[in-house]
Short mmCIF file of C-alpha atoms in Angstrom, two decimals:
data_model
loop_
_atom_site.label_atom_id
_atom_site.label_comp_id
_atom_site.label_asym_id
_atom_site.label_seq_id
_atom_site.Cartn_x
_atom_site.Cartn_y
_atom_site.Cartn_z
CA MET A 986 0.16 -0.41 -0.01
CA ALA A 987 2.68 2.65 1.11
CA LEU A 988 4.84 2.02 -2.37
CA MET A 989 1.22 2.54 -4.38
CA GLU A 990 0.51 5.82 -2.62
CA TRP A 991 4.41 6.81 -3.58
CA ASP A 992 3.54 5.77 -7.33
CA GLN A 993 0.34 7.19 -7.35
CA ALA A 994 1.81 10.81 -6.54
CA THR A 995 4.85 10.33 -8.59
CA LEU A 996 4.73 8.12 -11.61
CA LEU A 997 0.89 7.25 -11.98
CA SER A 998 -1.16 8.94 -14.92
CA ASP A 999 -4.09 10.78 -14.68
CA ARG A 1000 -5.79 7.81 -16.83
CA GLY A 1001 -4.72 5.34 -14.18
CA GLN A 1002 -6.19 7.22 -11.36
CA GLY A 1003 -9.60 5.54 -11.20
CA ALA A 1004 -8.46 2.25 -11.64
CA ARG A 1005 -5.84 2.91 -8.96
CA ALA A 1006 -8.52 4.28 -6.37
CA GLU A 1007 -10.22 1.11 -6.96
CA ALA A 1008 -7.14 -1.41 -6.51
CA MET A 1009 -6.08 1.02 -3.18
CA ALA A 1010 -9.45 0.46 -2.01
CA GLU A 1011 -9.64 -3.27 -2.37
CA LEU A 1012 -6.44 -3.61 -0.10
CA GLN A 1013 -7.11 -1.68 2.30
CA LEU A 1014 -10.33 -3.58 2.64
CA VAL A 1015 -8.11 -6.78 2.90
CA ILE A 1016 -5.97 -5.47 5.44
CA ASN A 1017 -8.76 -4.52 7.47
CA ARG A 1018 -10.51 -8.06 7.18
CA ARG A 1019 -7.28 -9.84 8.79
CA LEU A 1020 -7.35 -7.07 11.48
CA ARG A 1021 -11.25 -8.01 12.42
CA ASP A 1022 -10.04 -11.71 12.57
CA PRO A 1023 -12.72 -12.65 15.16
CA GLY A 1024 -9.92 -14.65 17.22
CA LEU A 1025 -8.00 -11.60 17.51
CA PRO A 1026 -9.55 -10.10 20.32
CA ASP A 1027 -9.42 -13.07 23.32
CA THR A 1028 -5.79 -13.93 21.81
CA LEU A 1029 -4.82 -10.35 22.35
CA SER A 1030 -6.17 -10.60 25.98
CA GLN A 1031 -4.53 -13.89 26.89
CA LEU A 1032 -1.31 -12.66 25.66
CA GLY A 1033 -1.91 -9.48 28.20
CA GLN A 1034 -1.94 -12.26 31.14
CA LEU A 1035 1.51 -13.41 30.44
CA PRO A 1036 4.62 -11.94 31.85
CA LEU A 1037 5.85 -9.69 29.01
CA SER A 1038 9.03 -7.29 28.83
CA VAL A 1039 8.47 -3.35 28.16
CA SER A 1040 9.07 -3.48 24.55
CA GLN A 1041 6.22 -6.96 24.15
CA ARG A 1042 3.67 -5.10 26.17
CA ARG A 1043 4.08 -2.13 23.53
CA MET A 1044 3.96 -4.24 21.23
CA LEU A 1045 0.89 -5.92 22.37
CA GLU A 1046 -1.12 -2.23 23.02
CA LEU A 1047 -0.14 -1.11 19.20
CA MET A 1048 -1.32 -4.19 18.17
CA ALA A 1049 -4.33 -4.08 20.18
CA ARG A 1050 -4.67 -0.19 18.66
CA ARG A 1051 -4.64 -1.77 15.33
CA VAL A 1052 -7.12 -4.07 16.09
CA ARG A 1053 -10.03 -1.53 17.69
CA ASP A 1054 -9.13 1.35 14.86
CA ALA A 1055 -9.87 -1.79 12.21
CA THR A 1056 -13.24 -2.74 13.79
CA LEU A 1057 -14.28 1.06 14.17
CA LEU A 1058 -15.12 1.56 10.08
CA ASP A 1059 -16.84 -1.09 8.06
CA ASP A 1060 -15.67 -2.34 4.92
CA GLU A 1061 -18.02 0.20 3.05
CA PHE A 1062 -16.62 3.39 5.18
CA VAL A 1063 -13.31 2.28 4.06
CA ARG A 1064 -14.15 1.77 0.51
CA ARG A 1065 -15.99 5.04 0.24
CA ARG A 1066 -12.99 7.12 2.00
CA VAL A 1067 -9.66 5.72 0.04
CA THR A 1068 -12.00 6.04 -3.39
CA LEU A 1069 -13.20 9.70 -2.81
CA SER A 1070 -9.85 10.37 -1.39
CA VAL A 1071 -7.82 9.36 -4.23
CA ALA A 1072 -10.61 11.18 -6.44
CA CYS A 1073 -10.21 14.33 -4.23
CA GLU A 1074 -6.48 14.43 -4.71
CA ASN A 1075 -6.51 13.62 -8.58
CA ARG A 1076 -8.98 17.28 -8.42
CA TRP A 1077 -6.89 19.08 -6.37
CA ARG A 1078 -4.12 18.76 -8.56
CA GLN A 1079 -6.19 19.93 -11.45
CA ALA A 1080 -7.84 22.64 -9.28
CA ARG A 1081 -4.13 23.74 -7.82
CA LYS A 1082 -3.14 23.82 -11.43
CA GLU A 1083 -5.93 26.26 -12.81
CA ASP A 1084 -6.53 28.14 -9.63
CA ASP A 1085 -10.09 26.85 -9.47
CA PHE A 1086 -11.42 26.44 -6.23
CA SER A 1087 -15.04 25.11 -7.47
CA LEU A 1088 -13.62 21.88 -8.49
CA PHE A 1089 -11.79 21.07 -5.08
CA LYS A 1090 -14.91 21.99 -3.57
CA THR A 1091 -16.76 19.57 -5.22
CA ALA A 1092 -14.20 16.94 -4.81
CA PHE A 1093 -13.88 17.39 -1.09
CA GLU A 1094 -17.59 17.92 0.26
CA PRO A 1095 -18.07 14.31 0.06
CA VAL A 1096 -14.73 13.76 1.95
CA LEU A 1097 -15.33 16.34 4.59
CA ALA A 1098 -18.83 14.58 5.35
CA LEU A 1099 -17.11 11.28 5.67
CA LEU A 1100 -14.98 13.19 8.31
CA LYS A 1101 -17.59 14.04 10.22
CA GLU A 1102 -18.67 10.60 10.26
CA GLU A 1103 -15.46 9.20 11.24
CA ALA A 1104 -14.97 11.92 13.83
CA GLU A 1105 -18.31 10.90 15.29
CA ILE A 1106 -17.24 7.47 15.66
CA ARG A 1107 -13.90 7.53 16.78
CA ARG A 1108 -14.34 10.42 19.92
CA PRO A 1109 -14.28 8.95 23.16
CA SER A 1110 -17.28 10.00 24.02
CA ALA A 1111 -20.30 12.77 23.11
CA GLN A 1112 -18.85 15.59 26.14
CA VAL A 1113 -15.46 15.94 24.10
CA PRO A 1114 -14.94 18.09 21.09
CA LEU A 1115 -15.55 16.41 17.72
CA TYR A 1116 -11.94 17.26 16.96
CA GLN A 1117 -10.77 15.03 19.45
CA GLY A 1118 -11.09 11.80 17.58
CA LEU A 1119 -9.51 12.85 14.56
CA LEU A 1120 -6.83 14.27 16.32
CA ASN A 1121 -5.70 11.11 18.34
CA LYS A 1122 -5.27 9.44 14.79
CA PHE A 1123 -1.92 10.97 14.75
CA GLU A 1124 -1.35 11.74 18.09
CA PRO A 1125 -3.16 8.80 20.10
CA ASP A 1126 -1.67 10.16 23.37
CA ILE A 1127 -2.80 13.88 23.41
CA SER A 1128 -6.01 15.46 24.15
CA LEU A 1129 -7.27 18.86 22.67
CA THR A 1130 -6.83 20.26 26.11
CA GLN A 1131 -3.23 19.27 26.19
CA LEU A 1132 -2.56 20.58 22.66
CA ASN A 1133 -4.89 23.77 23.38
CA GLN A 1134 -2.29 24.25 26.73
CA LEU A 1135 0.78 23.81 24.47
CA PHE A 1136 0.02 25.98 21.52
CA ALA A 1137 -1.55 29.00 24.23
CA PRO A 1138 2.93 30.43 24.64
CA LEU A 1139 2.79 29.86 20.73
CA LYS A 1140 -0.29 31.96 20.34
CA ALA A 1141 0.34 34.92 23.15
CA ARG A 1142 4.06 35.39 22.36
CA LEU A 1143 4.71 34.31 18.60
CA PRO A 1144 2.91 37.73 16.62
CA GLY A 1145 5.19 39.98 18.52
CA LEU A 1146 8.41 37.61 17.54
CA ILE A 1147 7.19 37.55 14.26
CA VAL A 1148 7.43 41.43 13.94
CA GLU A 1149 10.37 42.17 15.65
CA ALA A 1150 12.31 39.45 13.83
CA SER A 1151 11.06 40.22 10.37
CA GLU A 1152 12.01 43.79 11.22
CA ARG A 1153 15.58 43.03 12.15
CA SER A 1154 15.57 40.86 8.75
CA ARG A 1155 14.60 43.85 6.36
CA VAL A 1156 17.60 45.62 6.90
CA ARG A 1157 19.84 43.07 5.72
CA SER A 1158 20.81 43.31 2.00
CA VAL A 1159 21.06 40.10 0.04
CA VAL A 1160 22.14 39.15 -3.55
CA PRO A 1161 19.73 37.45 -5.53
CA LEU A 1162 20.15 33.83 -5.40
CA PRO A 1163 20.99 32.36 -9.09
CA GLU A 1164 18.30 30.74 -11.45
CA VAL A 1165 19.17 27.00 -11.75
CA GLU A 1166 17.99 24.14 -13.93
CA VAL A 1167 16.11 21.12 -12.20
CA ASN A 1168 18.45 18.90 -13.88
CA GLN A 1169 21.24 20.69 -12.35
CA GLN A 1170 19.18 20.82 -8.57
CA ARG A 1171 18.56 17.22 -8.74
CA GLN A 1172 22.22 15.92 -9.23
CA ALA A 1173 22.95 18.23 -6.38
CA LEU A 1174 20.31 17.02 -4.06
CA GLU A 1175 21.39 13.36 -4.88
CA ALA A 1176 25.03 14.07 -3.78
CA LEU A 1177 23.85 15.98 -0.78
CA LEU A 1178 21.73 13.56 0.34
CA PRO A 1179 24.86 10.93 1.74
CA HIS A 1180 26.12 13.84 3.65
CA LEU A 1181 22.75 13.79 5.78
CA GLY A 1182 22.81 10.22 6.58
CA PHE A 1183 20.23 9.07 4.17
CA ASP A 1184 21.16 5.62 2.58
CA LEU A 1185 20.36 5.46 -1.06
CA ASP A 1186 21.04 1.72 -1.23
CA GLY A 1187 18.07 1.54 0.65
CA GLY A 1188 15.97 4.38 -0.60
CA ARG A 1189 15.30 6.97 -3.43
CA LEU A 1190 14.44 10.48 -4.43
CA ASP A 1191 12.16 11.41 -6.55
CA THR A 1192 9.72 14.48 -8.00
CA SER A 1193 6.15 15.16 -6.48
CA THR A 1194 3.77 18.21 -6.26
CA HIS A 1195 3.88 17.96 -2.98
CA PRO A 1196 7.45 17.01 -0.84
CA PHE A 1197 6.58 13.76 1.22
CA SER A 1198 8.22 10.62 2.54
CA ALA A 1199 6.60 7.18 1.93
CA GLY A 1200 8.05 3.59 1.77
CA VAL A 1201 8.45 1.09 4.06
CA PRO A 1202 11.88 0.90 6.43
CA SER A 1203 14.19 -0.86 4.00
CA ASP A 1204 12.73 1.02 0.87
CA VAL A 1205 12.19 4.66 1.75
CA ARG A 1206 10.93 7.06 -0.67
CA ILE A 1207 11.21 10.76 -0.24
CA THR A 1208 10.21 13.46 -2.66
CA THR A 1209 10.69 17.11 -3.34
CA ARG A 1210 9.79 19.59 -5.95
CA TYR A 1211 11.91 22.20 -8.22
CA ASP A 1212 11.68 25.91 -8.95
CA HIS A 1213 14.67 26.94 -10.88
CA ARG A 1214 14.10 30.54 -10.00
CA GLN A 1215 14.21 29.60 -6.11
CA PRO A 1216 16.61 26.63 -5.98
CA LEU A 1217 16.67 27.05 -2.08
CA SER A 1218 13.24 25.48 -1.65
CA ALA A 1219 14.01 22.39 -3.21
CA VAL A 1220 17.31 21.76 -1.09
CA TYR A 1221 15.71 22.91 2.17
CA SER A 1222 12.40 20.13 1.50
CA MET A 1223 14.40 17.73 0.35
CA ILE A 1224 16.13 17.88 3.87
CA HIS A 1225 13.31 17.97 5.79
CA GLU A 1226 12.03 14.99 4.04
CA ALA A 1227 15.55 13.34 4.24
CA GLY A 1228 15.37 13.51 8.04
CA HIS A 1229 11.75 11.99 7.80
CA GLY A 1230 13.77 8.90 5.63
CA CYS A 1231 16.41 8.73 8.64
CA PHE A 1232 13.88 7.99 11.17
CA GLU A 1233 12.54 5.17 8.88
CA GLN A 1234 15.72 4.08 8.18
CA GLY A 1235 17.15 4.20 11.60
CA ILE A 1236 14.15 1.87 13.24
CA ALA A 1237 15.76 -0.89 14.39
CA ALA A 1238 15.18 -4.33 11.88
CA ARG A 1239 13.86 -6.33 14.72
CA TRP A 1240 10.65 -4.28 14.90
CA HIS A 1241 10.27 -4.41 10.80
CA HIS A 1242 6.80 -6.48 10.23
CA THR A 1243 5.49 -5.70 13.42
CA PRO A 1244 3.59 -3.21 14.81
CA MET A 1245 6.65 -1.38 16.07
CA ALA A 1246 8.08 -0.42 12.89
CA ARG A 1247 5.06 2.37 12.33
CA VAL A 1248 5.93 5.37 14.32
CA GLN A 1249 2.74 6.15 16.23
CA SER A 1250 2.83 10.13 16.44
CA ALA A 1251 3.24 12.01 13.63
CA ALA A 1252 4.68 14.96 15.73
CA LEU A 1253 7.60 12.99 16.41
CA HIS A 1254 8.09 12.31 12.73
CA GLU A 1255 7.90 15.92 12.13
CA ALA A 1256 10.49 16.19 15.09
CA GLN A 1257 13.15 14.15 13.29
CA ALA A 1258 12.07 16.14 9.65
CA LEU A 1259 12.64 19.66 11.54
CA SER A 1260 15.60 18.66 13.58
CA PHE A 1261 17.33 18.67 9.94
CA GLU A 1262 15.56 20.73 8.17
CA MET A 1263 15.22 24.07 10.99
CA GLN A 1264 18.06 22.86 13.88
CA LEU A 1265 20.81 21.41 12.07
CA ALA A 1266 20.42 23.02 8.45
CA ARG A 1267 20.45 26.28 9.76
CA GLU A 1268 23.69 26.57 11.62
CA PRO A 1269 25.98 29.09 10.73
CA ASP A 1270 28.55 26.31 10.00
CA PHE A 1271 26.32 24.51 8.32
CA ILE A 1272 25.22 27.19 5.91
CA GLN A 1273 29.17 27.66 5.07
CA TRP A 1274 29.68 24.08 4.22
CA LEU A 1275 26.50 24.23 1.79
CA SER A 1276 27.82 27.19 0.46
CA GLU A 1277 30.98 25.49 -0.69
CA PHE A 1278 28.83 22.42 -1.90
CA LEU A 1279 26.48 24.00 -3.91
CA GLN A 1280 29.22 26.43 -5.79
CA ARG A 1281 31.18 23.62 -6.27
CA HIS A 1282 27.65 21.86 -8.00
CA TRP A 1283 26.13 25.02 -9.23
CA GLY A 1284 29.15 26.98 -10.05
CA ALA A 1285 30.87 30.11 -8.09
CA HIS A 1286 28.25 33.04 -7.50
CA PRO A 1287 27.77 36.02 -4.96
CA GLY A 1288 23.91 34.80 -4.30
CA LEU A 1289 25.71 31.34 -3.06
CA GLU A 1290 28.35 33.28 -0.75
CA ALA A 1291 28.20 31.65 2.91
CA ASP A 1292 27.21 34.93 4.40
CA ASN A 1293 24.54 35.68 1.48
CA LEU A 1294 23.17 32.32 1.94
CA GLY A 1295 22.83 32.54 5.38
CA ALA A 1296 20.86 35.97 4.58
CA HIS A 1297 18.50 33.90 2.91
CA ILE A 1298 18.17 31.03 4.83
CA GLY A 1299 17.70 32.90 8.14
CA ARG A 1300 15.50 35.68 6.71
CA VAL A 1301 12.15 36.20 8.74
CA GLN A 1302 9.48 37.09 6.21
CA PRO A 1303 5.63 36.38 6.63
CA SER A 1304 4.68 34.90 3.45
CA LEU A 1305 1.81 32.71 2.01
CA ILE A 1306 2.90 29.44 1.56
CA ARG A 1307 3.41 26.93 4.58
CA VAL A 1308 6.58 24.36 2.85
CA GLU A 1309 8.93 27.37 2.65
CA ALA A 1310 8.13 29.35 5.74
CA ASP A 1311 10.95 29.95 8.02
CA GLU A 1312 10.76 28.88 10.97
CA VAL A 1313 9.67 31.71 12.99
CA THR A 1314 6.23 32.31 11.09
CA TYR A 1315 5.91 28.56 10.26
CA PRO A 1316 3.88 27.66 13.53
CA ALA A 1317 1.50 30.23 12.79
CA HIS A 1318 0.36 28.59 9.44
CA ILE A 1319 -0.27 25.59 11.85
CA LEU A 1320 -2.43 27.51 14.31
CA LEU A 1321 -4.71 28.90 11.15
CA ARG A 1322 -4.94 25.54 10.09
CA LEU A 1323 -5.93 24.04 13.07
CA GLU A 1324 -8.74 26.87 13.62
CA LEU A 1325 -10.26 26.26 9.81
CA GLU A 1326 -10.33 22.51 10.43
CA GLN A 1327 -11.95 22.92 13.79
CA ALA A 1328 -14.75 25.39 12.30
CA LEU A 1329 -15.30 23.19 9.06
CA LEU A 1330 -15.54 20.19 10.83
CA SER A 1331 -18.25 21.69 13.46
CA GLY A 1332 -20.12 23.43 10.59
CA ASP A 1333 -19.30 27.07 11.77
CA LEU A 1334 -17.41 27.63 8.51
CA PRO A 1335 -19.14 26.22 5.43
CA LEU A 1336 -16.60 25.03 2.93
CA SER A 1337 -18.17 27.57 0.07
CA ASP A 1338 -16.37 30.73 3.04
CA LEU A 1339 -12.83 28.62 2.88
CA PRO A 1340 -11.05 30.88 0.73
CA GLY A 1341 -12.27 34.24 2.53
CA ALA A 1342 -11.98 32.54 6.14
CA TRP A 1343 -8.02 31.52 5.10
CA ARG A 1344 -7.28 35.29 3.71
CA HIS A 1345 -8.68 36.75 6.79
CA GLY A 1346 -6.78 34.20 8.75
CA MET A 1347 -3.40 34.87 7.02
CA GLN A 1348 -3.81 38.63 7.40
CA THR A 1349 -4.84 38.46 10.77
CA LEU A 1350 -2.06 36.23 12.05
CA LEU A 1351 0.95 36.81 9.39
CA GLY A 1352 -0.36 40.58 7.81
CA VAL A 1353 -0.07 38.92 4.53
CA SER A 1354 -2.94 37.47 2.28
CA PRO A 1355 -3.08 35.88 -1.28
CA ASP A 1356 -4.95 37.07 -4.51
CA ASN A 1357 -5.32 33.22 -5.13
CA ASN A 1358 -6.53 30.16 -3.58
CA ARG A 1359 -3.25 27.96 -5.40
CA ASP A 1360 -1.28 30.18 -2.93
CA GLY A 1361 -4.16 30.06 -0.14
CA CYS A 1362 -6.39 27.41 0.49
CA LEU A 1363 -5.17 25.08 -2.29
CA GLN A 1364 -1.88 24.66 -1.43
CA ASP A 1365 -1.59 21.60 0.89
CA ILE A 1366 -2.55 17.85 -0.37
CA HIS A 1367 -3.65 16.91 3.58
CA TRP A 1368 -7.58 17.65 3.31
CA CYS A 1369 -7.42 15.62 0.12
CA PHE A 1370 -6.78 12.41 2.17
CA GLY A 1371 -9.07 13.61 5.06
CA GLU A 1372 -6.42 14.15 7.34
CA PHE A 1373 -8.21 16.79 9.77
CA GLY A 1374 -5.96 16.51 12.72
CA TYR A 1375 -2.45 16.13 11.22
CA PHE A 1376 -1.01 19.79 10.86
CA PRO A 1377 -0.77 20.32 14.80
CA SER A 1378 1.79 17.57 14.57
CA TYR A 1379 4.00 19.86 12.81
CA ALA A 1380 3.89 22.61 15.41
CA LEU A 1381 4.43 19.99 17.99
CA GLY A 1382 7.39 18.56 15.92
CA ALA A 1383 9.16 22.04 16.14
CA MET A 1384 8.76 22.04 19.66
CA ALA A 1385 10.30 18.51 20.10
CA ALA A 1386 13.07 19.39 17.95
CA ALA A 1387 14.09 22.57 19.90
CA GLN A 1388 13.94 20.72 22.98
CA VAL A 1389 15.78 17.84 22.15
CA PHE A 1390 18.25 20.31 20.38
CA ALA A 1391 18.33 22.49 23.71
CA GLY A 1392 19.92 19.86 25.23
CA LEU A 1393 22.58 18.56 22.48
CA ARG A 1394 23.73 22.09 22.33
CA GLN A 1395 24.97 21.82 26.13
CA SER A 1396 27.28 18.85 25.21
CA PRO A 1397 31.24 19.51 24.59
CA GLN A 1398 30.53 17.19 21.23
CA TRP A 1399 28.01 19.99 19.86
CA ARG A 1400 31.41 22.23 18.88
CA ARG A 1401 32.70 19.59 16.50
CA GLU A 1402 33.08 20.52 12.81
CA PRO A 1403 29.63 20.47 11.15
CA ALA A 1404 30.51 16.88 9.21
CA ALA A 1405 31.32 15.72 13.23
CA ARG A 1406 28.70 17.31 14.88
CA GLY A 1407 26.00 15.73 12.27
CA GLN A 1408 27.18 12.11 12.98
CA TRP A 1409 27.38 12.75 16.61
CA VAL A 1410 23.68 14.10 16.27
CA ARG A 1411 22.61 10.93 14.38
CA GLN A 1412 24.20 8.87 16.82
CA GLN A 1413 22.08 10.54 20.05
CA LEU A 1414 18.68 10.52 18.14
CA GLN A 1415 19.39 6.95 16.63
CA ALA A 1416 20.04 5.54 20.44
CA GLY A 1417 17.30 8.01 21.55
CA ILE A 1418 14.44 8.01 19.48
CA TRP A 1419 14.61 6.14 15.99
CA GLN A 1420 15.75 2.87 16.74
CA HIS A 1421 12.29 2.41 18.74
CA GLY A 1422 10.49 3.06 16.34
CA GLY A 1423 6.76 3.01 17.65
CA GLY A 1424 8.36 2.39 20.80
CA ALA A 1425 7.92 5.37 22.77
CA ASP A 1426 5.03 8.31 22.27
CA LEU A 1427 5.89 11.99 21.77
CA ASN A 1428 6.07 12.95 25.71
CA GLN A 1429 8.19 9.71 26.77
CA SER A 1430 10.68 10.51 23.68
CA CYS A 1431 11.25 14.19 24.98
CA LEU A 1432 11.62 12.67 28.59
CA ASN A 1433 14.05 10.20 27.38
CA MET A 1434 16.56 12.71 25.22
CA THR A 1435 15.88 15.58 28.12
CA GLY A 1436 14.29 14.61 31.28
CA GLN A 1437 11.61 17.19 30.60
CA PRO A 1438 8.29 16.89 29.24
CA LEU A 1439 7.12 18.45 25.57
CA SER A 1440 6.56 22.32 26.64
CA ALA A 1441 6.30 25.16 24.00
CA GLU A 1442 9.60 26.93 25.91
CA ALA A 1443 12.48 25.56 24.42
CA LEU A 1444 11.03 26.56 20.86
CA LEU A 1445 10.22 29.99 21.87
CA ASN A 1446 13.76 30.97 23.61
CA HIS A 1447 15.53 29.00 20.27
CA LEU A 1448 13.86 31.36 17.99
CA SER A 1449 14.59 34.71 20.29
CA ALA A 1450 17.91 33.65 20.63
CA ARG A 1451 18.62 32.67 16.77
CA TYR A 1452 16.42 35.82 15.57
CA LEU A 1453 16.33 38.46 18.29
CA ALA A 1454 19.94 37.95 20.04
#
């Protein structure tokens, strides 16, 4: 299924979409039927009575969770969800290309109706918000109340931080980056991946409309997208996906083909990607190294000199596109999506009003507003798949990455030169997080690495230190 999803987003022809939707729906039903075997609950219950190790008990917990999830939704529901999602994704690509919200709206309406139905089925009780059931698909160990508590400091302090940091960025003059042909970019990125620790013998890099990672731990697929006028966009989106890929490749082989190979917390996965993209790859000495690397591959250019490259990479400027946002403004994009998802799900926001609500929210949070839907509510692919509840994971992941790296920066090992430091950091992440796969949740991983539960404080301190000091 993972490889079919990758193929659909990278290579599949438009005319093949219908047949692929049917095939993926059928395969998902096969998976669910196996998980609904009538004897499984009793077997798992009996196993729970045995003396088990910590990892065995965690695996049993994950097995029980998979079985419980599979029994929540019947075959007809699963078939409708997969079929509608594939059709919506195909229509989203067309709508985004033509900047036509009506095309997306028609395809997304039945997906949204299905989401409301699923949220009702999944929420623990009628006393909790509808959104809780969908949030727990991606963050099974966090409540909406806890999420709001974690996000409250961001909502309070981020707007002022954005204003001050963007004012400081505005006074730095920069030389424009060179335009770089797509083939040149692709060759450089394929050469860069091994330096990041991504094993190309166990994975590959491809092109897609929206960057993503997919596959299985022994065959990890990552993608990026290219713009010859903005070559750094592909570089940093690829570095982000390489973080996801290294996590998958780092899962211990003994967990392959078990539920432990599936990371339970989307935020924990995002934390690894943001560790690469926002923490390591924005350090001054990494930027110096990257400058030399890019000029070897793209030719000497004033725009690629380290100081100028650092000015581009470190620029804080409210912008329209989430995946290209700097790390100061990035959480504001997530706060907007969280607000809109809850409003769409509750019915407070009619789908037809989404473009206007998006523009208003962007203006309020970031002081910018799109004049088209391509750069507005059509920019992300996630809603096509019914992934309400996923976007908070990006901000939670940024918090976790900042908290882990605040601890790593206290070690003498941090003062190594970039290549040695990068290798040491990967070793720490491998030992503390990657090898365990689904063995630890988000908060437990923060406790393992830092001794402290997850909070927003480290992220806010990091942003202030990097951009306001």
